[in-house]
XYZ file of C-alpha atoms in Angstrom:
583
model
C 0.000 0.000 0.000
C 2.843 2.373 0.826
C 4.404 1.943 -2.604
C 1.129 2.428 -4.417
C 0.743 5.910 -3.000
C 3.990 7.095 -4.583
C 3.396 8.560 -8.020
C 5.015 6.761 -10.935
C 5.858 3.567 -9.079
C 4.313 0.318 -10.171
C 4.350 -2.528 -7.626
C 4.443 -5.201 -10.236
C 8.063 -5.310 -11.328
C 9.047 -2.014 -9.668
C 9.535 -0.357 -12.992
C 11.445 2.726 -11.869
C 13.325 5.260 -13.881
C 16.817 6.163 -12.558
C 15.733 9.551 -11.178
C 12.772 7.922 -9.415
C 15.030 5.278 -7.866
C 17.322 7.973 -6.521
C 14.443 9.972 -5.032
C 12.921 6.842 -3.499
C 16.196 5.685 -1.869
C 16.860 9.195 -0.563
C 13.392 9.330 0.998
C 13.732 5.827 2.493
C 17.151 6.498 4.052
C 15.888 9.736 5.567
C 12.885 7.971 7.044
C 15.030 5.233 8.636
C 17.447 7.827 10.065
C 14.550 9.747 11.552
C 13.132 6.594 13.168
C 16.363 5.536 14.796
C 17.236 9.071 15.829
C 13.897 9.360 17.570
C 14.484 6.003 19.257
C 17.735 7.096 20.868
C 16.245 10.399 22.014
C 13.632 8.553 24.054
C 14.191 8.567 27.845
C 15.979 5.539 29.312
C 12.775 4.356 30.963
C 10.827 4.263 27.676
C 9.270 0.913 26.932
C 9.811 1.493 23.201
C 13.558 1.033 23.626
C 13.007 -2.498 24.845
C 11.459 -3.381 21.478
C 14.608 -2.497 19.580
C 17.486 -3.076 22.009
C 18.840 -6.521 22.821
C 17.837 -8.296 25.990
C 21.445 -8.304 27.180
C 21.643 -4.539 26.764
C 18.363 -4.100 28.601
C 19.623 -6.279 31.448
C 22.767 -4.193 31.744
C 20.690 -1.002 31.916
C 18.432 -2.494 34.584
C 21.451 -3.584 36.614
C 22.980 -0.121 36.347
C 19.755 1.563 37.436
C 19.233 -0.910 40.276
C 22.804 -0.503 41.457
C 22.663 3.268 41.142
C 19.533 3.340 43.248
C 21.191 1.356 45.997
C 24.252 3.586 45.992
C 22.162 6.750 46.187
C 20.579 5.518 49.384
C 23.921 6.326 51.037
C 23.050 10.017 50.571
C 26.592 11.090 49.898
C 27.770 13.308 47.104
C 30.666 11.070 46.222
C 28.401 8.042 45.792
C 26.265 10.093 43.452
C 29.390 11.011 41.575
C 30.476 7.382 41.287
C 27.415 6.470 39.256
C 28.284 8.989 36.543
C 30.962 7.864 34.152
C 31.193 9.998 31.028
C 29.142 13.005 32.078
C 30.675 16.457 32.375
C 31.501 17.845 35.806
C 31.798 21.371 37.092
C 34.071 22.067 40.045
C 32.663 23.953 43.011
C 34.645 24.781 46.129
C 33.203 25.920 49.427
C 34.878 28.502 51.634
C 36.089 25.976 54.205
C 38.151 23.988 51.667
C 35.654 21.139 51.525
C 35.893 20.232 47.833
C 33.180 18.333 46.025
C 32.388 17.591 42.409
C 28.948 18.803 41.331
C 27.540 16.847 38.381
C 26.275 19.198 35.698
C 23.974 16.511 34.342
C 21.210 14.491 35.911
C 22.138 11.370 37.858
C 20.125 8.265 38.403
C 18.658 8.206 41.893
C 16.310 6.169 43.957
C 13.507 8.656 44.620
C 11.877 6.543 47.299
C 11.890 3.060 48.755
C 9.946 1.647 45.802
C 11.798 -0.066 42.988
C 11.076 2.626 40.397
C 13.990 4.864 39.419
C 13.779 8.268 37.824
C 16.124 11.115 37.000
C 16.605 13.778 39.622
C 18.845 16.812 39.624
C 21.373 17.694 42.308
C 21.559 21.365 43.065
C 24.122 23.256 45.058
C 21.738 23.822 47.947
C 21.361 20.061 48.402
C 25.125 19.637 48.419
C 25.566 22.445 50.931
C 23.066 20.735 53.236
C 25.011 17.498 52.985
C 28.351 19.257 53.427
C 27.204 20.885 56.636
C 26.527 17.440 58.092
C 30.138 16.411 57.511
C 31.723 18.077 60.500
C 34.745 16.324 61.910
C 35.021 16.168 65.684
C 38.764 15.511 65.475
C 40.814 18.052 67.407
C 44.521 17.958 66.683
C 45.583 19.707 69.891
C 43.722 17.162 71.994
C 45.250 14.378 69.919
C 48.788 15.663 70.540
C 48.112 16.162 74.239
C 47.005 12.551 74.675
C 49.948 10.922 72.877
C 51.870 8.502 75.064
C 55.094 9.372 73.264
C 55.859 12.569 71.299
C 56.223 12.113 67.530
C 59.885 13.044 67.646
C 60.685 10.662 70.473
C 62.585 11.774 73.539
C 65.108 13.807 71.463
C 67.887 12.220 73.519
C 70.887 10.951 71.588
C 71.948 7.385 72.399
C 74.785 7.201 74.928
C 76.661 4.788 72.686
C 78.988 6.932 70.547
C 79.028 4.273 67.844
C 75.232 4.378 67.614
C 75.305 8.169 67.370
C 77.672 7.988 64.409
C 75.581 5.358 62.662
C 72.419 7.424 63.075
C 74.222 10.438 61.634
C 75.348 8.347 58.687
C 71.806 7.251 57.844
C 70.621 10.856 58.093
C 73.440 11.934 55.777
C 72.216 9.332 53.252
C 68.715 10.789 53.524
C 70.001 14.327 52.964
C 72.003 13.175 49.940
C 69.041 11.286 48.430
C 66.701 14.251 49.031
C 69.083 16.844 47.623
C 69.714 14.700 44.553
C 65.994 14.433 43.931
C 65.589 18.168 44.518
C 68.387 19.042 42.100
C 67.462 16.755 39.210
C 63.803 15.760 39.554
C 61.987 18.241 41.797
C 58.234 17.851 41.406
C 58.513 14.632 39.393
C 57.523 11.341 40.944
C 60.937 9.745 41.267
C 64.562 10.494 40.479
C 66.482 8.704 37.741
C 69.998 9.174 39.108
C 71.966 7.826 36.153
C 70.367 10.116 33.608
C 69.867 12.908 36.157
C 66.225 13.543 35.405
C 62.752 12.745 36.660
C 60.836 9.497 36.425
C 57.118 10.187 35.980
C 55.884 6.590 36.163
C 52.496 5.193 35.170
C 51.008 4.353 38.556
C 49.826 7.723 39.790
C 47.237 8.939 37.272
C 48.895 12.254 36.512
C 49.673 13.095 40.132
C 53.176 14.429 40.647
C 55.652 14.664 43.505
C 55.321 11.080 44.781
C 58.764 11.265 46.386
C 57.926 14.542 48.133
C 54.682 13.235 49.625
C 56.059 9.801 50.446
C 59.109 11.186 52.269
C 57.279 13.716 54.463
C 57.263 11.677 57.667
C 60.917 10.684 57.326
C 61.903 14.338 56.895
C 59.946 15.208 60.026
C 61.243 12.311 62.143
C 64.871 12.970 61.167
C 64.505 16.606 62.160
C 65.032 17.914 58.626
C 62.871 20.964 59.312
C 63.914 23.081 56.354
C 63.354 20.234 53.892
C 59.985 19.416 55.474
C 58.854 23.031 55.089
C 59.885 23.181 51.429
C 57.994 19.932 50.834
C 54.946 21.423 52.551
C 55.167 24.528 50.387
C 55.326 22.434 47.221
C 52.236 20.493 48.300
C 50.356 23.714 49.030
C 51.157 25.272 45.668
C 51.849 22.444 43.230
C 50.129 19.190 44.253
C 47.208 19.353 41.823
C 44.516 16.738 42.435
C 42.518 17.730 39.331
C 44.325 15.335 37.009
C 43.060 12.990 34.334
C 44.964 9.737 34.134
C 45.055 6.079 35.040
C 46.140 5.464 38.613
C 46.750 2.437 40.789
C 44.248 2.625 43.641
C 46.756 0.854 45.883
C 49.778 3.005 45.072
C 47.911 6.299 45.347
C 46.529 5.215 48.699
C 49.757 4.058 50.339
C 52.116 6.663 48.886
C 49.961 9.790 48.639
C 47.123 9.413 51.133
C 49.334 7.523 53.589
C 52.086 10.112 53.236
C 49.711 13.043 53.687
C 47.977 11.512 56.708
C 51.302 10.725 58.386
C 52.483 14.278 57.826
C 49.264 15.676 59.269
C 49.368 13.566 62.430
C 53.028 14.493 62.936
C 52.766 18.227 62.231
C 49.107 19.251 62.467
C 49.348 21.219 59.204
C 45.862 21.476 57.695
C 47.067 21.355 54.103
C 47.959 17.701 54.537
C 44.527 16.847 55.894
C 42.724 18.743 53.134
C 44.740 17.127 50.358
C 44.313 13.638 51.833
C 40.529 14.001 52.057
C 40.303 15.477 48.566
C 42.286 12.620 47.105
C 40.306 10.068 49.103
C 37.105 11.392 47.535
C 38.577 10.800 44.085
C 39.179 7.121 44.864
C 35.604 6.347 45.914
C 34.287 5.481 42.415
C 36.600 2.446 42.412
C 34.213 0.818 44.910
C 31.265 1.016 42.510
C 31.082 -2.713 41.832
C 28.343 -5.240 42.624
C 30.356 -6.554 45.585
C 31.863 -3.292 46.821
C 35.339 -4.724 46.191
C 37.201 -1.972 44.307
C 38.916 -2.475 40.993
C 42.649 -1.884 40.782
C 42.813 1.026 38.353
C 40.894 4.305 38.390
C 40.936 7.339 36.153
C 41.227 10.214 38.607
C 39.536 12.557 36.165
C 36.308 10.803 35.199
C 36.068 8.043 37.803
C 36.139 5.165 35.330
C 37.584 1.983 36.831
C 38.854 -1.329 35.549
C 41.066 -4.228 36.581
C 44.677 -4.862 35.686
C 45.081 -6.517 32.302
C 47.283 -9.214 33.808
C 44.850 -9.999 36.643
C 43.073 -13.277 36.007
C 39.488 -12.862 34.701
C 39.258 -9.196 35.672
C 40.173 -9.876 39.280
C 40.939 -7.447 42.040
C 44.108 -8.158 44.026
C 44.005 -9.081 47.728
C 47.011 -6.949 48.697
C 45.461 -3.945 46.926
C 41.865 -3.900 48.129
C 43.045 -5.255 51.484
C 45.476 -2.373 51.990
C 43.050 0.513 52.352
C 41.624 0.084 55.832
C 44.072 2.104 57.923
C 44.006 5.173 55.681
C 40.265 5.138 55.011
C 39.344 4.880 58.690
C 41.499 7.937 59.352
C 39.913 9.784 56.421
C 36.511 9.297 58.047
C 37.817 10.533 61.380
C 39.377 13.639 59.875
C 36.532 14.492 57.485
C 33.501 13.468 59.520
C 32.325 11.521 56.471
C 31.626 7.867 57.324
C 31.634 6.814 53.669
C 35.334 5.927 53.815
C 34.924 3.612 56.784
C 31.777 2.105 55.262
C 33.670 1.191 52.107
C 36.508 -0.652 53.825
C 34.215 -2.250 56.391
C 32.234 -3.631 53.469
C 35.393 -5.312 52.194
C 36.108 -6.699 55.635
C 32.588 -8.100 56.097
C 32.654 -9.840 52.735
C 36.053 -11.427 53.309
C 35.167 -12.588 56.811
C 32.051 -14.394 55.557
C 33.229 -15.939 52.313
C 34.465 -19.517 52.300
C 38.251 -19.717 52.226
C 40.194 -22.759 50.996
C 41.756 -24.320 54.108
C 41.363 -20.955 55.856
C 43.684 -19.267 53.334
C 43.018 -16.045 51.425
C 43.777 -16.410 47.686
C 45.251 -13.438 45.855
C 42.634 -13.040 43.106
C 39.012 -12.064 43.785
C 36.238 -11.167 41.351
C 34.632 -7.791 42.166
C 31.643 -8.855 40.057
C 30.782 -12.389 41.191
C 32.210 -12.165 44.699
C 34.216 -15.385 44.314
C 37.870 -16.311 44.415
C 39.256 -16.590 40.892
C 42.443 -18.551 41.519
C 43.647 -20.476 44.526
C 47.051 -18.829 44.585
C 48.101 -17.796 48.090
C 51.190 -15.758 48.923
C 52.527 -13.614 51.747
C 54.688 -11.921 49.147
C 53.510 -9.869 46.198
C 49.717 -9.825 45.659
C 48.916 -10.838 49.223
C 51.381 -9.393 51.736
C 49.978 -6.160 53.146
C 46.431 -7.511 53.553
C 47.663 -9.451 56.597
C 49.766 -6.535 57.821
C 46.710 -4.265 57.804
C 44.689 -6.760 59.846
C 47.061 -6.785 62.815
C 47.706 -3.047 62.550
C 43.971 -2.333 62.421
C 43.644 -4.216 65.694
C 46.494 -2.272 67.290
C 45.504 1.153 65.933
C 41.945 0.707 67.170
C 43.319 0.560 70.728
C 42.654 -3.176 70.531
C 38.940 -2.691 69.868
C 38.696 -4.059 66.312
C 38.008 -7.658 67.280
C 37.030 -8.649 63.758
C 40.494 -7.719 62.476
C 42.091 -9.578 65.371
C 40.082 -12.727 64.722
C 40.757 -12.676 60.984
C 44.493 -12.160 61.546
C 45.056 -15.001 64.005
C 42.834 -17.385 62.041
C 44.819 -16.600 58.908
C 48.074 -17.060 60.797
C 47.024 -20.561 61.867
C 46.275 -21.483 58.246
C 49.541 -19.958 57.034
C 51.589 -21.896 59.529
C 49.799 -25.140 58.679
C 49.959 -24.877 54.900
C 52.754 -22.474 53.917
C 55.548 -22.422 56.495
C 58.213 -25.040 55.930
C 61.807 -25.755 56.941
C 64.546 -26.330 54.380
C 67.012 -29.234 54.502
C 69.547 -26.708 55.760
C 67.315 -25.704 58.661
C 65.988 -22.389 57.341
C 62.336 -21.571 58.035
C 60.576 -20.050 55.023
C 57.087 -19.154 53.782
C 56.219 -20.913 50.528
C 53.495 -20.010 48.058
C 50.389 -22.181 47.661
C 48.868 -22.919 44.260
C 45.719 -24.968 44.597
C 47.283 -27.260 47.175
C 50.731 -27.489 45.554
C 53.585 -25.609 47.224
C 55.976 -23.414 45.287
C 59.093 -23.386 47.464
C 60.156 -19.808 46.925
C 60.035 -16.669 49.024
C 59.995 -13.061 47.862
C 61.799 -10.107 49.389
C 58.336 -8.668 50.021
C 57.524 -11.705 52.178
C 60.259 -10.746 54.624
C 57.932 -8.177 56.179
C 56.253 -11.177 57.854
C 59.039 -11.527 60.416
C 58.199 -8.110 61.819
C 54.469 -8.774 61.529
C 54.672 -12.031 63.484
C 56.661 -10.279 66.214
C 54.271 -7.318 66.298
C 51.271 -9.590 66.752
C 52.814 -12.039 69.209
C 51.797 -10.153 72.345
C 48.059 -10.422 71.657
C 48.114 -14.025 70.474
C 46.645 -16.789 72.651
C 48.910 -17.254 75.674
C 50.239 -20.617 74.529
C 51.255 -19.138 71.160
C 53.027 -15.917 72.184
C 56.535 -17.289 72.593
C 56.061 -19.488 69.561
C 55.232 -16.554 67.301
C 58.257 -14.624 68.553
C 60.442 -17.629 67.761
C 58.845 -17.935 64.338
C 59.503 -14.241 63.701
C 63.157 -14.677 64.607
C 63.480 -17.699 62.314
C 61.970 -15.887 59.341
C 64.214 -12.862 59.982
C 67.227 -15.158 60.052
C 66.221 -16.696 56.706
C 65.883 -13.247 55.163
C 69.269 -12.286 56.569
C 70.717 -15.384 54.937
C 69.261 -14.313 51.580
C 71.382 -11.158 51.960
C 74.476 -12.791 53.411
C 74.699 -15.334 50.575
C 75.065 -12.680 47.846
C 78.240 -10.922 46.765
C 76.801 -7.477 47.459
C 75.163 -8.400 50.814
C 71.861 -7.149 49.423
C 68.984 -9.551 49.002
C 67.440 -10.727 45.717
C 63.818 -10.091 44.757
C 63.052 -13.827 45.014
C 64.990 -16.661 46.650
C 64.279 -20.364 46.473
C 64.393 -23.571 48.437
C 64.218 -26.195 45.706
C 66.614 -28.225 43.556
C 69.378 -27.691 46.091
C 68.889 -23.942 46.407
C 68.920 -22.489 49.933
C 67.828 -18.847 50.216
C 69.362 -17.974 46.844
C 67.950 -16.778 43.533
C 68.241 -19.436 40.855
C 66.905 -17.351 37.953
C 68.449 -14.269 36.388
C 65.134 -12.416 36.499
C 64.993 -12.759 40.289
C 68.414 -11.350 41.152
C 67.621 -7.639 41.297
C 67.355 -5.375 44.367
C 65.273 -2.212 44.071
C 66.029 -0.474 47.402
C 63.244 -2.400 49.158
C 62.602 -1.890 52.915
C 60.986 -5.156 54.112
C 64.066 -6.823 55.614
C 65.216 -3.655 57.378
C 61.664 -3.147 58.648
C 61.584 -6.562 60.282
C 64.949 -5.910 61.910
C 63.534 -2.703 63.430
C 60.488 -4.464 64.893
C 62.581 -7.283 66.327
C 65.116 -4.865 67.789
C 62.362 -2.862 69.469
C 60.658 -5.945 70.882
C 63.716 -7.996 71.918
C 66.657 -5.536 72.099
C 68.838 -8.270 70.686
C 71.838 -6.301 69.285
C 72.196 -8.600 66.276
C 69.276 -6.887 64.579
C 71.044 -3.548 64.726
C 74.179 -5.197 63.391
C 72.234 -6.710 60.506
C 70.666 -3.328 59.794
C 74.083 -1.724 59.635
C 75.191 -4.358 57.112
C 72.401 -3.137 54.829
C 73.534 0.486 55.258
C 77.083 -0.418 54.265
C 75.921 -2.393 51.228
C 73.660 0.447 50.083
C 76.558 2.878 50.316
C 78.911 0.602 48.431
C 76.719 -0.657 45.593
C 73.659 1.592 45.284
C 75.018 5.068 45.920
C 76.160 6.848 42.794
C 77.005 10.454 41.944
C 73.413 11.690 41.730
C 71.438 9.573 44.184
C 70.714 5.951 45.009
C 69.756 3.330 42.465
C 68.603 -0.269 42.550
C 70.866 -2.921 41.040
C 70.034 -5.704 38.589
C 72.181 -8.500 40.009
C 72.982 -8.821 43.705
C 75.459 -11.597 42.945
C 77.755 -9.269 40.994
C 80.131 -6.804 42.637
C 80.134 -4.757 39.417
C 76.614 -3.438 39.723
C 74.361 -2.650 36.780
C 72.089 0.077 38.124
C 68.378 0.247 37.243
C 68.302 4.087 37.232
C 65.425 4.554 39.694
C 65.549 6.025 43.199
C 62.249 4.614 44.435
C 60.066 6.934 46.517
C 59.818 4.269 49.216
C 63.610 4.336 49.655
C 63.329 7.591 51.611
C 59.892 6.964 53.076
C 60.657 3.466 54.383
C 64.137 1.994 53.881
C 66.156 4.883 55.308
C 63.596 5.588 58.005
């Protein structure tokens, strides 16, 4: 019927002249374009879209709307922000430095308790009302007054002249590393001492000055007042949080937020608190997953998140999402906004309830399905700091966080049963577990466990306290052996206990040392808790090796082979070298 109404067109045979064909095709294409254009201008809730769009697409939209509605029930601006992905944002700043992103477009919200969703607009008055509710009760002067020990210690030099000289030497190394960074890479993330320039890196999403922020507490503790003040000035004037790049949630949290929070609690300078809270707000969209487990990468500009390409099946990594609790709890305390604590408590609740293979926590977890992806367990890379944050959460809560305590000691029982072994040569080590099969290797990162075991021994069940201290000492001894058995007296990234190997690296790719702090850290804990002088002696061995093989003209650099006394430097002075190793 449609064709019959067009002049000059005969249905039987479609006898069309060339000009008529052209006009007909032009009209038809315009009509189709108009139809589909109208379709995509319909509101999301239109039933007509469901006729044309696939069922899978419709399901995704319904999930997004359902999830958005749940998130909006939190009544926080940042949760509203996390639902928006590609919308434009306008920046609005209040007079009291409380920064918040105001969406310029509508966001999906749950208007009431019913299941229906509709678009609502957020205006500035609504945000102001919410902002006024976020009043922190934290008072820094009261905090300082109630400290058992002052941040700077007693300020008394040790009576031992030898110890005084060694302390001065470590401080001199810090001054040299800082001045080298200042001269060749000021404002960049890390120094490249061989080429005498800055190393921007790809972990920080466009943020700069990682070394400056990371080193703040060391500068303060070592009494480097002038350097601390110049770092503070740079943060006030040059640490721009309005960046647009891909960042590691984990690295930004531990290096930037951790560094800023430490500096604030040491000095009371408000700039550190403000920057920490502002950056914390930018990380919140990473938690916008069905399980609340954050993904590993976030774009700090638009809030888009995704998992590492190398992570199995889009997994999140245990050591990354499990290493947020300490900082986020403090962000809530300093901001008055409970959203930070709610996010990390959600992670904790999920992990405490989920079934764990033999009581162990695998390294890979799906933020979508809420299941373990691989049964690979390690106290080294991918798993390490999750356990550290459990025992430290217990201690930093004034021993009130019983959930963290329970999870830590339960995990420790499983680790001792399934991972801790003794080599033919009598060295105690922590293997990796792959679906029930042990991989008899230990990473440099795993050496933090000696200090962790010692730190947690006091609050263990009475019959286990001495045992955990002994276990800590044994692990520390093994890590010391991994250093002592190299030509440089610096430890390899990985050392093995198989095919005749005893605390040595058997592969070329495992022989490097990148200025890591874990072994020195464990020595410090064990010295503090036992006052056995051997731990100070072992620490001094590291200082001497760093001076001999890692110090070059323009800073400190990692080395590629700890078994060679002719070092091949990697040309990176890691930010954690000043923030952790030298401290």
